[in-house]
Coordinates of C-alpha atoms in Angstrom, one line a residue:
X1 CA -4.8 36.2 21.3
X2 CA -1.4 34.6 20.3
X3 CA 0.5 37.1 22.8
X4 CA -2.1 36.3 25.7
X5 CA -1.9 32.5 25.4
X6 CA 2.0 32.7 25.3
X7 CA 1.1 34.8 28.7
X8 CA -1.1 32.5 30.2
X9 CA 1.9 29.5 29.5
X10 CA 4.8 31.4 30.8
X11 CA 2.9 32.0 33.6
X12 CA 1.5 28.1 34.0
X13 CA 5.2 27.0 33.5
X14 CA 6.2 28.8 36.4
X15 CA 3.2 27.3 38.3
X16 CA 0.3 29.6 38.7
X17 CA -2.8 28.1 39.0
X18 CA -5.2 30.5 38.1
X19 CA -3.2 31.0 34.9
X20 CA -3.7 27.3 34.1
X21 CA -7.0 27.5 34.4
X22 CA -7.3 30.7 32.2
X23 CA -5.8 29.0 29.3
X24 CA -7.7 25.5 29.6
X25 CA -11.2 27.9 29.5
X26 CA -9.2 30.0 26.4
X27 CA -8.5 26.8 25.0
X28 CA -11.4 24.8 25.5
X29 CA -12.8 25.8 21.3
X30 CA -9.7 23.8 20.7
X31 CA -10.3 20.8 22.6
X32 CA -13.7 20.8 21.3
X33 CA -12.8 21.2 17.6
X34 CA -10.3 18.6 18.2
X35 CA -12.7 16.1 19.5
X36 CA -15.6 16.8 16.6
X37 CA -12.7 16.4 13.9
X38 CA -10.6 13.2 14.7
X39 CA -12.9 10.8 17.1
X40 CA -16.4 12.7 17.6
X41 CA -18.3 10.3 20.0
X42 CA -21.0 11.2 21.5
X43 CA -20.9 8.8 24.4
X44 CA -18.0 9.6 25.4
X45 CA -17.6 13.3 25.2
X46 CA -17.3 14.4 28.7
X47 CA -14.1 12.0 29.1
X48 CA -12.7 13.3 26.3
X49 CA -12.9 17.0 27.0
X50 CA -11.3 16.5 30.4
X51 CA -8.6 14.2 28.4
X52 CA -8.2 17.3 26.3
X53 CA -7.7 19.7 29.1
X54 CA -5.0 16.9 31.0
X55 CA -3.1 17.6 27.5
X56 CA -3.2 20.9 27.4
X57 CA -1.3 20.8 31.2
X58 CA 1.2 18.0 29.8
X59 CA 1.8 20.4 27.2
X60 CA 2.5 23.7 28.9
X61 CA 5.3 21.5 31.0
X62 CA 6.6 19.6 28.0
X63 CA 6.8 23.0 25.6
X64 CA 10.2 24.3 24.5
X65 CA 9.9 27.6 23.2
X66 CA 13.8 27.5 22.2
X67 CA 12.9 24.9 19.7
X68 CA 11.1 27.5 17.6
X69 CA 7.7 25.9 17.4
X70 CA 4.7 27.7 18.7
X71 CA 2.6 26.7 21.8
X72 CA -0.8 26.7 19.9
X73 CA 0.3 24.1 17.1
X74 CA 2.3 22.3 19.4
X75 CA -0.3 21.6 20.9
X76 CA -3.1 21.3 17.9
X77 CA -0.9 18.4 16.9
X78 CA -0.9 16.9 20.3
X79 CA -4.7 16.7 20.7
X80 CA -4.9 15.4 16.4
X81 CA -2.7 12.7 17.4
X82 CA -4.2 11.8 20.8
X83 CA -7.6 11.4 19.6
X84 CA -6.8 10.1 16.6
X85 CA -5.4 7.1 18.3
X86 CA -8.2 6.4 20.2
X87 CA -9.3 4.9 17.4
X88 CA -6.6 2.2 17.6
X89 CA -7.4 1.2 21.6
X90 CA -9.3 -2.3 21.2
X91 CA -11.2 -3.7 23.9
X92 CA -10.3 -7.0 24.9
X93 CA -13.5 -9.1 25.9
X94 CA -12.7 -12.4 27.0
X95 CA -15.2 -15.3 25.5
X96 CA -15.5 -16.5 29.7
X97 CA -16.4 -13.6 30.7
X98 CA -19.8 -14.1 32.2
X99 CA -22.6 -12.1 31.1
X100 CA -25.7 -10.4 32.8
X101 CA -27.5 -14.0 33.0
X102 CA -25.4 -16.0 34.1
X103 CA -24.6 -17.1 30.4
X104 CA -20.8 -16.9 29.3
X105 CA -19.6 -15.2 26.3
X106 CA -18.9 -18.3 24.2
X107 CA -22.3 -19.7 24.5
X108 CA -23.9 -17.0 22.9
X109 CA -21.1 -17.2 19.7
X110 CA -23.4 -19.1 16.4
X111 CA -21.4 -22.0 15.1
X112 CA -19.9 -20.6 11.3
X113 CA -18.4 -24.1 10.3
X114 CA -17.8 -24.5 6.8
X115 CA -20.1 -26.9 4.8
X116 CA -19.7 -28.2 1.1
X117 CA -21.4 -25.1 -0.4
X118 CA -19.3 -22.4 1.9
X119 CA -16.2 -24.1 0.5
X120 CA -17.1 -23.6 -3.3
X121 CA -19.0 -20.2 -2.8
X122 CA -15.7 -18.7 -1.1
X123 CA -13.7 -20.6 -4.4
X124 CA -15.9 -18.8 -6.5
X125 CA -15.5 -15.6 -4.5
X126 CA -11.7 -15.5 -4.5
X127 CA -11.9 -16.4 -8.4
X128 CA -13.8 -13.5 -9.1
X129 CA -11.6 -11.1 -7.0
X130 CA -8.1 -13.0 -8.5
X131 CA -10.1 -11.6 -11.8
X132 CA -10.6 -8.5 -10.7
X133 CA -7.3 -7.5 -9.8
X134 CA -6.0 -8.2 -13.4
X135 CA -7.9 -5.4 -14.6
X136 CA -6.1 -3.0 -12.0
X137 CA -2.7 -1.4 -12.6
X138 CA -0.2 -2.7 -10.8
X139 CA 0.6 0.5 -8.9
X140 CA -3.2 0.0 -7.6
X141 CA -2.2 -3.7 -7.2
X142 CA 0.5 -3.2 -5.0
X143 CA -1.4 0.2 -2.9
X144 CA -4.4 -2.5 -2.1
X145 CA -2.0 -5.5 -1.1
X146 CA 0.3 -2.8 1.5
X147 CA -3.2 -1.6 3.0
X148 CA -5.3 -4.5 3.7
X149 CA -2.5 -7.5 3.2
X150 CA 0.1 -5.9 4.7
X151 CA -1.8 -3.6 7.3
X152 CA 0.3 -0.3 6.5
X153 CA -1.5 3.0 6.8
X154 CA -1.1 5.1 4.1
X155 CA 1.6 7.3 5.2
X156 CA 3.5 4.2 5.5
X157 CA 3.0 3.2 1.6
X158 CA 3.4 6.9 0.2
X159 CA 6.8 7.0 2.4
X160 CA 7.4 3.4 1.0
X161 CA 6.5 4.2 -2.5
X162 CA 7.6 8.2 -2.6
X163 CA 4.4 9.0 -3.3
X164 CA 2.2 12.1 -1.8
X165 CA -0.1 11.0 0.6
X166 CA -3.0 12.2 -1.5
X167 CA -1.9 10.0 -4.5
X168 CA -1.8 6.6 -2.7
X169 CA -5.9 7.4 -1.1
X170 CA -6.7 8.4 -4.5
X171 CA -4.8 5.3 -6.3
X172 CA -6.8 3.3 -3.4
X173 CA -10.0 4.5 -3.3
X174 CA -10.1 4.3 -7.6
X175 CA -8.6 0.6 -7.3
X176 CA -11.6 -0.2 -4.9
X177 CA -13.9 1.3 -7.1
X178 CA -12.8 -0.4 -10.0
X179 CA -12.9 -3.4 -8.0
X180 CA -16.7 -3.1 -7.1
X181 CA -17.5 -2.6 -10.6
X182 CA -16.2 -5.2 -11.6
X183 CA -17.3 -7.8 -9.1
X184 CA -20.8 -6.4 -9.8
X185 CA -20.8 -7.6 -13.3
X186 CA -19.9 -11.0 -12.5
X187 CA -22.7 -11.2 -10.0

């Protein structure tokens, strides 16, 4: 299979249309597993199968084969980090923007001012969370405060901290856990 993809790219690098389309339909169990593993949304799926296939063409033009890599996980890693970061597009929706009635987006919004018992239920909140954190190493300390203070993702903090990648999500998710238990009891 390896030798006829690396076929089907020689040949769609030199601009042979029917070879292109040969290797989107060989490829398109890639694509698929692509999208199911790193942004699987239903609504969405036709778009992101033909997103998929306009990858696999930027790929066949961009692929070196004198750098040494292969074709296949060049472009597995194209497609992980494609759809992965659709996750990180935000839609921007304007408060003005007038909705279906007539109605603008703003008046719709409830009015979450804080009153005299908000104030001293978020005191008591933060107390019990300042508490918490004593209990925690500081290695879990410092993981929490990088990922949700600091907005690093955890390859950032494992490169910062020379840790594996694994250790920081498992130093995270047993800080969070230790967290919940412990916010729990003071409930």
């Amino acid at each position: 299979m390896y030798s006829e993809i690396d076929k089907l790219v020689t040949l769609s690098k030199k601009g042979d249309r029917n070879a292109k389309e040969r290797l989107i339909i060989s490829l398109k169990p890639l694509v698929l597993n692509s999208i199911r593993r790193y942004y699987n949304c239903y609504s969405q799926y036709d778009d992101l199968i033909q997103e998929g296939y306009e990858i696999i063409l930027r790929t066949v033009e961009d692929y070196d084969e004198s750098k040494g890599s292969r074709f296949l996980g060049y472009l597995k890693l194209q497609l992980k980090y494609h759809y992965l970061n659709k996750h990180k597009e935000k839609i921007i929706l304007s408060l003005n923007e007038t909705l279906d009635d007539e109605e603008e987006f703003i008046d719709l919004l409830e009015d979450k001012g804080f009153g005299p018992l908000d104030t001293i239920i978020n005191k008591e909140e933060k107390e019990t969370l300042f508490k918490g954190l004593s209990y925690l190493s500081n290695r879990q300390v410092e993981v929490l405060i990088y990922y949700y203070i600091q907005k690093m993702t955890m390859v950032e903090i494992s490169e910062k901290l020379g840790l594996s990648y694994r250790t920081v999500v498992n130093t995270k998710t047993k800080a969070v856990d230790k967290l919940k238990n412990i916010i729990n009891k003071n409930i």
